[in-house]
mmCIF file of C-alpha atoms in Angstrom:
data_model
loop_
_atom_site.group_PDB
_atom_site.id
_atom_site.type_symbol
_atom_site.label_atom_id
_atom_site.label_comp_id
_atom_site.label_asym_id
_atom_site.label_seq_id
_atom_site.Cartn_x
_atom_site.Cartn_y
_atom_site.Cartn_z
ATOM 1 C CA UNK A 1 189.835 102.531 4.793
ATOM 2 C CA UNK A 2 186.918 100.017 5.572
ATOM 3 C CA UNK A 3 186.293 96.995 3.500
ATOM 4 C CA UNK A 4 183.069 98.314 2.242
ATOM 5 C CA UNK A 5 184.964 101.430 0.799
ATOM 6 C CA UNK A 6 187.442 99.316 -0.963
ATOM 7 C CA UNK A 7 185.180 96.812 -2.338
ATOM 8 C CA UNK A 8 182.674 99.291 -3.397
ATOM 9 C CA UNK A 9 185.158 101.816 -4.775
ATOM 10 C CA UNK A 10 186.559 99.041 -7.081
ATOM 11 C CA UNK A 11 183.097 98.260 -8.193
ATOM 12 C CA UNK A 12 182.320 101.997 -8.660
ATOM 13 C CA UNK A 13 184.917 102.326 -11.541
ATOM 14 C CA UNK A 14 182.468 100.224 -13.648
ATOM 15 C CA UNK A 15 179.513 102.329 -13.021
ATOM 16 C CA UNK A 16 180.916 105.911 -12.723
ATOM 17 C CA UNK A 17 179.574 106.938 -16.055
ATOM 18 C CA UNK A 18 176.038 106.424 -15.129
ATOM 19 C CA UNK A 19 175.790 106.428 -11.391
ATOM 20 C CA UNK A 20 176.681 109.484 -9.350
ATOM 21 C CA UNK A 21 179.236 108.817 -6.566
ATOM 22 C CA UNK A 22 176.634 110.071 -3.917
ATOM 23 C CA UNK A 23 174.023 107.744 -5.128
ATOM 24 C CA UNK A 24 176.555 104.973 -5.188
ATOM 25 C CA UNK A 25 177.454 105.594 -1.339
ATOM 26 C CA UNK A 26 173.760 104.886 -0.491
ATOM 27 C CA UNK A 27 174.177 101.495 -2.119
ATOM 28 C CA UNK A 28 177.409 100.503 -0.271
ATOM 29 C CA UNK A 29 175.910 98.406 2.523
ATOM 30 C CA UNK A 30 173.732 96.238 0.055
ATOM 31 C CA UNK A 31 176.690 95.872 -2.120
ATOM 32 C CA UNK A 32 179.137 94.715 0.623
ATOM 33 C CA UNK A 33 176.715 92.510 2.065
ATOM 34 C CA UNK A 34 175.790 90.775 -1.357
ATOM 35 C CA UNK A 35 179.674 90.212 -1.949
ATOM 36 C CA UNK A 36 180.056 88.465 1.558
ATOM 37 C CA UNK A 37 176.930 86.484 0.983
ATOM 38 C CA UNK A 38 177.911 85.109 -2.391
ATOM 39 C CA UNK A 39 181.195 83.897 -0.854
ATOM 40 C CA UNK A 40 179.482 82.501 2.256
ATOM 41 C CA UNK A 41 176.645 80.615 0.067
ATOM 42 C CA UNK A 42 178.989 79.743 -2.924
ATOM 43 C CA UNK A 43 176.653 81.681 -4.915
ATOM 44 C CA UNK A 44 176.671 83.708 -8.271
ATOM 45 C CA UNK A 45 174.449 86.104 -9.562
ATOM 46 C CA UNK A 46 173.332 85.959 -13.365
ATOM 47 C CA UNK A 47 172.351 89.515 -14.488
ATOM 48 C CA UNK A 48 170.201 90.261 -17.443
ATOM 49 C CA UNK A 49 170.862 93.255 -19.834
ATOM 50 C CA UNK A 50 167.996 94.964 -18.569
ATOM 51 C CA UNK A 51 169.090 95.166 -15.003
ATOM 52 C CA UNK A 52 170.006 98.465 -13.618
ATOM 53 C CA UNK A 53 173.776 99.363 -13.446
ATOM 54 C CA UNK A 54 174.428 98.653 -9.875
ATOM 55 C CA UNK A 55 173.154 95.178 -10.406
ATOM 56 C CA UNK A 56 174.438 94.595 -13.963
ATOM 57 C CA UNK A 57 177.834 96.113 -13.422
ATOM 58 C CA UNK A 58 178.094 96.127 -9.418
ATOM 59 C CA UNK A 59 177.248 92.731 -8.282
ATOM 60 C CA UNK A 60 176.496 90.324 -11.257
ATOM 61 C CA UNK A 61 179.049 87.664 -11.883
ATOM 62 C CA UNK A 62 177.824 86.684 -15.216
ATOM 63 C CA UNK A 63 175.816 89.154 -17.463
ATOM 64 C CA UNK A 64 174.050 88.991 -20.922
ATOM 65 C CA UNK A 65 170.939 88.404 -22.988
ATOM 66 C CA UNK A 66 168.890 85.417 -22.333
ATOM 67 C CA UNK A 67 170.767 83.228 -24.434
ATOM 68 C CA UNK A 68 174.079 84.048 -22.954
ATOM 69 C CA UNK A 69 172.700 83.596 -19.554
ATOM 70 C CA UNK A 70 171.280 80.241 -20.729
ATOM 71 C CA UNK A 71 174.725 79.162 -22.078
ATOM 72 C CA UNK A 72 176.607 80.348 -19.045
ATOM 73 C CA UNK A 73 174.156 78.529 -16.631
ATOM 74 C CA UNK A 74 175.345 75.247 -17.859
ATOM 75 C CA UNK A 75 178.880 75.943 -16.671
ATOM 76 C CA UNK A 76 178.393 77.576 -13.320
ATOM 77 C CA UNK A 77 180.183 75.895 -10.671
ATOM 78 C CA UNK A 78 178.519 77.589 -7.599
ATOM 79 C CA UNK A 79 175.801 75.860 -5.281
ATOM 80 C CA UNK A 80 173.514 78.657 -5.639
ATOM 81 C CA UNK A 81 172.358 80.806 -8.699
ATOM 82 C CA UNK A 82 170.553 84.117 -8.055
ATOM 83 C CA UNK A 83 168.787 84.978 -11.342
ATOM 84 C CA UNK A 84 168.588 88.860 -11.594
ATOM 85 C CA UNK A 85 165.898 88.938 -14.037
ATOM 86 C CA UNK A 86 162.352 87.615 -14.579
ATOM 87 C CA UNK A 87 160.743 84.289 -13.544
ATOM 88 C CA UNK A 88 161.221 82.256 -16.793
ATOM 89 C CA UNK A 89 164.744 82.911 -16.899
ATOM 90 C CA UNK A 90 165.119 81.603 -13.448
ATOM 91 C CA UNK A 91 163.193 78.540 -14.443
ATOM 92 C CA UNK A 92 165.451 78.105 -17.475
ATOM 93 C CA UNK A 93 168.655 78.144 -15.053
ATOM 94 C CA UNK A 94 166.839 75.617 -13.044
ATOM 95 C CA UNK A 95 166.185 73.442 -15.766
ATOM 96 C CA UNK A 96 169.835 73.367 -16.805
ATOM 97 C CA UNK A 97 170.974 73.067 -13.367
ATOM 98 C CA UNK A 98 168.447 70.817 -11.607
ATOM 99 C CA UNK A 99 170.918 69.863 -8.724
ATOM 100 C CA UNK A 100 171.686 73.674 -7.995
ATOM 101 C CA UNK A 101 169.368 76.065 -5.761
ATOM 102 C CA UNK A 102 168.225 78.770 -7.881
ATOM 103 C CA UNK A 103 166.588 81.965 -6.496
ATOM 104 C CA UNK A 104 164.941 84.849 -7.840
ATOM 105 C CA UNK A 105 164.861 87.954 -5.844
ATOM 106 C CA UNK A 106 161.266 89.059 -6.227
ATOM 107 C CA UNK A 107 158.336 86.463 -7.235
ATOM 108 C CA UNK A 108 156.389 89.306 -8.902
ATOM 109 C CA UNK A 109 159.205 89.602 -11.588
ATOM 110 C CA UNK A 110 156.916 88.158 -14.652
ATOM 111 C CA UNK A 111 156.839 88.876 -18.295
ATOM 112 C CA UNK A 112 153.867 89.697 -20.426
ATOM 113 C CA UNK A 113 154.935 87.227 -23.082
ATOM 114 C CA UNK A 114 155.338 84.516 -20.595
ATOM 115 C CA UNK A 115 151.986 85.306 -19.428
ATOM 116 C CA UNK A 116 150.058 85.417 -22.834
ATOM 117 C CA UNK A 117 150.183 81.696 -23.544
ATOM 118 C CA UNK A 118 149.789 78.568 -21.451
ATOM 119 C CA UNK A 119 150.461 74.852 -22.200
ATOM 120 C CA UNK A 120 146.945 74.244 -23.050
ATOM 121 C CA UNK A 121 147.060 76.915 -25.870
ATOM 122 C CA UNK A 122 150.250 75.141 -27.305
ATOM 123 C CA UNK A 123 148.309 71.750 -27.363
ATOM 124 C CA UNK A 124 145.531 73.261 -29.170
ATOM 125 C CA UNK A 125 147.873 74.869 -31.635
ATOM 126 C CA UNK A 126 149.662 71.452 -32.361
ATOM 127 C CA UNK A 127 146.149 69.939 -32.906
ATOM 128 C CA UNK A 128 145.210 72.502 -35.285
ATOM 129 C CA UNK A 129 148.456 72.220 -37.236
ATOM 130 C CA UNK A 130 149.510 68.474 -36.919
ATOM 131 C CA UNK A 131 153.323 67.675 -37.594
ATOM 132 C CA UNK A 132 154.403 71.326 -37.557
ATOM 133 C CA UNK A 133 157.201 71.852 -35.305
ATOM 134 C CA UNK A 134 156.716 74.323 -32.482
ATOM 135 C CA UNK A 135 159.572 76.858 -31.864
ATOM 136 C CA UNK A 136 158.944 78.661 -28.618
ATOM 137 C CA UNK A 137 160.800 81.525 -27.430
ATOM 138 C CA UNK A 138 162.541 81.424 -24.029
ATOM 139 C CA UNK A 139 160.272 84.138 -22.800
ATOM 140 C CA UNK A 140 157.681 81.308 -21.620
ATOM 141 C CA UNK A 141 157.032 79.319 -18.827
ATOM 142 C CA UNK A 142 158.250 75.804 -18.227
ATOM 143 C CA UNK A 143 155.031 74.077 -18.676
ATOM 144 C CA UNK A 144 154.923 76.002 -22.375
ATOM 145 C CA UNK A 145 158.466 74.756 -23.108
ATOM 146 C CA UNK A 146 157.541 71.447 -22.439
ATOM 147 C CA UNK A 147 155.032 71.330 -25.100
ATOM 148 C CA UNK A 148 157.551 72.452 -27.631
ATOM 149 C CA UNK A 149 160.080 70.990 -30.009
ATOM 150 C CA UNK A 150 162.758 73.476 -29.604
ATOM 151 C CA UNK A 151 163.347 76.975 -28.077
ATOM 152 C CA UNK A 152 164.963 80.100 -29.341
ATOM 153 C CA UNK A 153 165.892 83.419 -28.343
ATOM 154 C CA UNK A 154 165.960 86.763 -30.364
ATOM 155 C CA UNK A 155 169.670 86.278 -31.038
ATOM 156 C CA UNK A 156 169.442 82.599 -32.404
ATOM 157 C CA UNK A 157 165.993 82.293 -33.719
ATOM 158 C CA UNK A 158 166.981 82.468 -37.547
ATOM 159 C CA UNK A 159 169.534 79.522 -36.777
ATOM 160 C CA UNK A 160 167.071 77.718 -34.819
ATOM 161 C CA UNK A 161 164.403 77.687 -37.421
ATOM 162 C CA UNK A 162 166.692 77.053 -40.390
ATOM 163 C CA UNK A 163 168.211 74.137 -38.447
ATOM 164 C CA UNK A 164 164.849 72.293 -38.680
ATOM 165 C CA UNK A 165 164.929 72.018 -42.440
ATOM 166 C CA UNK A 166 161.013 72.660 -42.619
ATOM 167 C CA UNK A 167 159.085 75.181 -44.624
ATOM 168 C CA UNK A 168 156.671 75.790 -41.760
ATOM 169 C CA UNK A 169 156.851 76.401 -38.099
ATOM 170 C CA UNK A 170 154.699 77.458 -35.391
ATOM 171 C CA UNK A 171 156.624 80.257 -33.592
ATOM 172 C CA UNK A 172 155.230 81.401 -30.044
ATOM 173 C CA UNK A 173 154.245 83.571 -28.354
ATOM 174 C CA UNK A 174 155.861 86.925 -29.646
ATOM 175 C CA UNK A 175 153.971 87.625 -32.717
ATOM 176 C CA UNK A 176 156.373 90.631 -33.745
ATOM 177 C CA UNK A 177 159.417 88.607 -33.324
ATOM 178 C CA UNK A 178 157.928 85.845 -35.450
ATOM 179 C CA UNK A 179 156.905 88.146 -38.212
ATOM 180 C CA UNK A 180 160.326 89.762 -38.286
ATOM 181 C CA UNK A 181 162.182 86.255 -38.320
ATOM 182 C CA UNK A 182 159.903 84.888 -40.939
ATOM 183 C CA UNK A 183 161.057 87.827 -43.276
ATOM 184 C CA UNK A 184 164.604 86.566 -42.827
ATOM 185 C CA UNK A 185 164.110 82.979 -43.261
ATOM 186 C CA UNK A 186 161.590 82.609 -45.955
ATOM 187 C CA UNK A 187 159.884 79.954 -43.789
ATOM 188 C CA UNK A 188 156.016 80.142 -43.196
ATOM 189 C CA UNK A 189 155.633 80.991 -39.453
ATOM 190 C CA UNK A 190 152.276 80.512 -37.681
ATOM 191 C CA UNK A 191 152.139 83.147 -35.000
ATOM 192 C CA UNK A 192 150.356 83.730 -31.483
ATOM 193 C CA UNK A 193 149.141 87.235 -30.450
ATOM 194 C CA UNK A 194 151.786 87.763 -27.730
ATOM 195 C CA UNK A 195 153.434 90.970 -27.302
ATOM 196 C CA UNK A 196 156.241 92.284 -24.923
ATOM 197 C CA UNK A 197 154.669 95.427 -23.050
ATOM 198 C CA UNK A 198 157.905 97.304 -23.473
ATOM 199 C CA UNK A 199 158.816 96.825 -27.209
ATOM 200 C CA UNK A 200 155.167 96.763 -28.537
ATOM 201 C CA UNK A 201 154.804 100.734 -27.383
ATOM 202 C CA UNK A 202 157.602 101.675 -29.698
ATOM 203 C CA UNK A 203 156.217 103.201 -33.163
ATOM 204 C CA UNK A 204 157.702 104.491 -36.322
ATOM 205 C CA UNK A 205 156.925 107.900 -35.443
ATOM 206 C CA UNK A 206 159.270 107.518 -32.342
ATOM 207 C CA UNK A 207 161.994 106.692 -34.390
ATOM 208 C CA UNK A 208 161.366 109.817 -36.923
ATOM 209 C CA UNK A 209 161.146 112.006 -33.965
ATOM 210 C CA UNK A 210 164.507 110.698 -32.906
ATOM 211 C CA UNK A 211 166.236 111.263 -36.132
ATOM 212 C CA UNK A 212 164.767 114.734 -36.323
ATOM 213 C CA UNK A 213 165.916 115.626 -32.635
ATOM 214 C CA UNK A 214 169.284 114.035 -33.108
ATOM 215 C CA UNK A 215 170.752 114.326 -36.858
ATOM 216 C CA UNK A 216 173.153 111.396 -37.681
ATOM 217 C CA UNK A 217 171.853 108.971 -34.862
ATOM 218 C CA UNK A 218 172.208 105.378 -35.561
ATOM 219 C CA UNK A 219 168.929 103.488 -34.567
ATOM 220 C CA UNK A 220 169.009 99.799 -33.225
ATOM 221 C CA UNK A 221 165.798 97.960 -32.480
ATOM 222 C CA UNK A 222 164.997 94.827 -30.839
ATOM 223 C CA UNK A 223 163.120 92.210 -32.971
ATOM 224 C CA UNK A 224 160.254 92.205 -30.426
ATOM 225 C CA UNK A 225 159.291 95.694 -31.633
ATOM 226 C CA UNK A 226 156.594 95.639 -34.505
ATOM 227 C CA UNK A 227 157.744 95.039 -37.975
ATOM 228 C CA UNK A 228 157.158 98.615 -39.067
ATOM 229 C CA UNK A 229 159.634 99.812 -36.010
ATOM 230 C CA UNK A 230 162.186 97.212 -37.279
ATOM 231 C CA UNK A 231 161.807 98.637 -40.779
ATOM 232 C CA UNK A 232 162.443 102.126 -39.487
ATOM 233 C CA UNK A 233 165.588 101.223 -37.821
ATOM 234 C CA UNK A 234 169.148 101.008 -39.032
ATOM 235 C CA UNK A 235 169.695 97.660 -37.506
ATOM 236 C CA UNK A 236 167.723 94.897 -35.493
ATOM 237 C CA UNK A 237 169.085 92.635 -33.302
ATOM 238 C CA UNK A 238 169.066 90.933 -29.910
ATOM 239 C CA UNK A 239 170.546 92.922 -26.738
ATOM 240 C CA UNK A 240 173.717 91.014 -27.248
ATOM 241 C CA UNK A 241 173.778 91.919 -30.960
ATOM 242 C CA UNK A 242 173.210 95.704 -30.109
ATOM 243 C CA UNK A 243 175.944 95.742 -27.698
ATOM 244 C CA UNK A 244 178.249 93.999 -29.979
ATOM 245 C CA UNK A 245 177.264 96.465 -32.869
ATOM 246 C CA UNK A 246 178.075 99.560 -30.494
ATOM 247 C CA UNK A 247 181.420 98.117 -29.214
ATOM 248 C CA UNK A 248 182.639 97.255 -32.572
ATOM 249 C CA UNK A 249 181.333 100.292 -34.743
ATOM 250 C CA UNK A 250 181.496 102.884 -32.083
ATOM 251 C CA UNK A 251 178.728 104.985 -33.698
ATOM 252 C CA UNK A 252 178.948 108.869 -32.622
ATOM 253 C CA UNK A 253 175.334 108.826 -31.699
ATOM 254 C CA UNK A 254 173.011 105.638 -31.212
ATOM 255 C CA UNK A 255 169.552 105.027 -29.980
ATOM 256 C CA UNK A 256 168.773 101.581 -28.683
ATOM 257 C CA UNK A 257 164.979 100.803 -29.016
ATOM 258 C CA UNK A 258 164.376 98.604 -26.157
ATOM 259 C CA UNK A 259 164.290 98.705 -22.265
ATOM 260 C CA UNK A 260 165.825 101.559 -20.654
ATOM 261 C CA UNK A 261 168.603 100.032 -18.644
ATOM 262 C CA UNK A 262 170.050 98.669 -21.663
ATOM 263 C CA UNK A 263 171.676 101.961 -22.764
ATOM 264 C CA UNK A 264 172.863 102.816 -19.372
ATOM 265 C CA UNK A 265 174.699 99.218 -19.143
ATOM 266 C CA UNK A 266 176.235 99.746 -22.784
ATOM 267 C CA UNK A 267 177.095 103.342 -22.319
ATOM 268 C CA UNK A 268 179.088 102.368 -19.165
ATOM 269 C CA UNK A 269 181.554 100.449 -21.394
ATOM 270 C CA UNK A 270 181.575 102.781 -24.393
ATOM 271 C CA UNK A 271 182.027 106.361 -22.935
ATOM 272 C CA UNK A 272 183.119 107.825 -26.395
ATOM 273 C CA UNK A 273 179.601 106.990 -27.751
ATOM 274 C CA UNK A 274 176.575 109.423 -27.141
ATOM 275 C CA UNK A 275 173.511 107.559 -26.115
ATOM 276 C CA UNK A 276 170.019 108.826 -26.919
ATOM 277 C CA UNK A 277 167.604 107.309 -24.585
ATOM 278 C CA UNK A 278 163.961 106.823 -25.628
ATOM 279 C CA UNK A 279 162.750 105.106 -22.387
ATOM 280 C CA UNK A 280 160.262 102.288 -21.953
ATOM 281 C CA UNK A 281 160.798 100.568 -18.611
ATOM 282 C CA UNK A 282 160.057 97.014 -17.997
ATOM 283 C CA UNK A 283 158.305 96.868 -14.592
ATOM 284 C CA UNK A 284 159.023 93.378 -14.100
ATOM 285 C CA UNK A 285 162.844 93.682 -14.391
ATOM 286 C CA UNK A 286 162.916 96.732 -12.331
ATOM 287 C CA UNK A 287 161.427 94.502 -9.306
ATOM 288 C CA UNK A 288 164.840 93.295 -9.001
ATOM 289 C CA UNK A 289 166.876 95.596 -6.321
ATOM 290 C CA UNK A 290 170.149 95.147 -4.427
ATOM 291 C CA UNK A 291 167.977 94.920 -1.391
ATOM 292 C CA UNK A 292 165.769 91.987 -2.751
ATOM 293 C CA UNK A 293 168.991 90.230 -3.813
ATOM 294 C CA UNK A 294 170.435 90.670 -0.580
ATOM 295 C CA UNK A 295 167.478 89.386 1.136
ATOM 296 C CA UNK A 296 167.431 86.380 -1.284
ATOM 297 C CA UNK A 297 170.831 85.370 -0.294
ATOM 298 C CA UNK A 298 170.457 85.970 3.421
ATOM 299 C CA UNK A 299 167.150 84.007 3.732
ATOM 300 C CA UNK A 300 167.616 81.761 0.898
ATOM 301 C CA UNK A 301 164.206 82.722 -0.215
ATOM 302 C CA UNK A 302 162.055 82.494 -3.351
ATOM 303 C CA UNK A 303 163.653 79.137 -4.462
ATOM 304 C CA UNK A 304 162.550 78.067 -8.019
ATOM 305 C CA UNK A 305 160.981 74.679 -8.284
ATOM 306 C CA UNK A 306 159.777 72.724 -11.324
ATOM 307 C CA UNK A 307 157.804 69.502 -11.759
ATOM 308 C CA UNK A 308 160.164 66.858 -12.667
ATOM 309 C CA UNK A 309 157.926 65.557 -15.542
ATOM 310 C CA UNK A 310 157.509 68.965 -16.776
ATOM 311 C CA UNK A 311 161.175 69.737 -16.253
ATOM 312 C CA UNK A 312 162.460 66.791 -18.306
ATOM 313 C CA UNK A 313 160.616 67.743 -21.397
ATOM 314 C CA UNK A 314 161.167 71.583 -21.156
ATOM 315 C CA UNK A 315 164.970 70.715 -20.673
ATOM 316 C CA UNK A 316 164.910 68.843 -23.704
ATOM 317 C CA UNK A 317 163.742 71.732 -25.933
ATOM 318 C CA UNK A 318 166.094 74.124 -24.372
ATOM 319 C CA UNK A 319 168.972 71.687 -24.810
ATOM 320 C CA UNK A 320 167.989 71.085 -28.420
ATOM 321 C CA UNK A 321 168.360 75.174 -28.717
ATOM 322 C CA UNK A 322 171.801 75.326 -27.250
ATOM 323 C CA UNK A 323 172.903 72.443 -29.550
ATOM 324 C CA UNK A 324 172.441 74.975 -32.541
ATOM 325 C CA UNK A 325 175.566 76.810 -33.313
#
């Protein structure tokens, strides 16, 4: 039996519920090459929850939502980090690991939220609202983080805002996340009109149709969805909170109102749960492939670099977030 068969067969056990064996067989060469290259380069792969199962379960060493990846990036002992996600995540990994080489498999893996706001926009907001702290979602560039007081994720935004002890904040750039979080904290939130191109497309009518078509379904929505969608769901939370809910509660039938691959990845670990799959793809997340990860490691290409002065200020905002428990 070949080394490829041994290694890929062992990994296939993680994805057999969501990837047909015949399809997995076509991935064997890339998977084996990535495993070999990780060892040669002393590299680790950080995979976001929205990656496809062959990346998430097959070759990633650390997986999770943006908060989990940010925390884990601090303790990585490898020389090279490959961030299977989007560019702002790779920048965050670089901020927390300035001495390490951070690679992103595809330079086109961007984010509609990150692109909705600039550092100049943040400076204008601060000028219009002097003294009001700026809470910036991690889905932003390092330049924007550098203009901020503290960062947050969808999983810790409530704790971050409450940690400030103020009655008013600027929360950027996701308008819907800010509005949803404001309702949980009682803090006045000044918003910015940025939206996630995946989550903004969901509607209350979508959820109503899901409930009609799948009686008894439990609906979990990401807080980047519009508030009326969150109101129509049974629970709202980050991708990590969704995963925890399914793992602990084991609902008979569930719908995750978020990016498509999330359901694939959670269902692989919860075979007893039936997943209804409303599907909005993130085109940026899907730019990451086994082939692009392999090429990044083979050629050490698409290294992430950040201006040191910007990095110092952006890192401070991220580290303040990570200090909130």
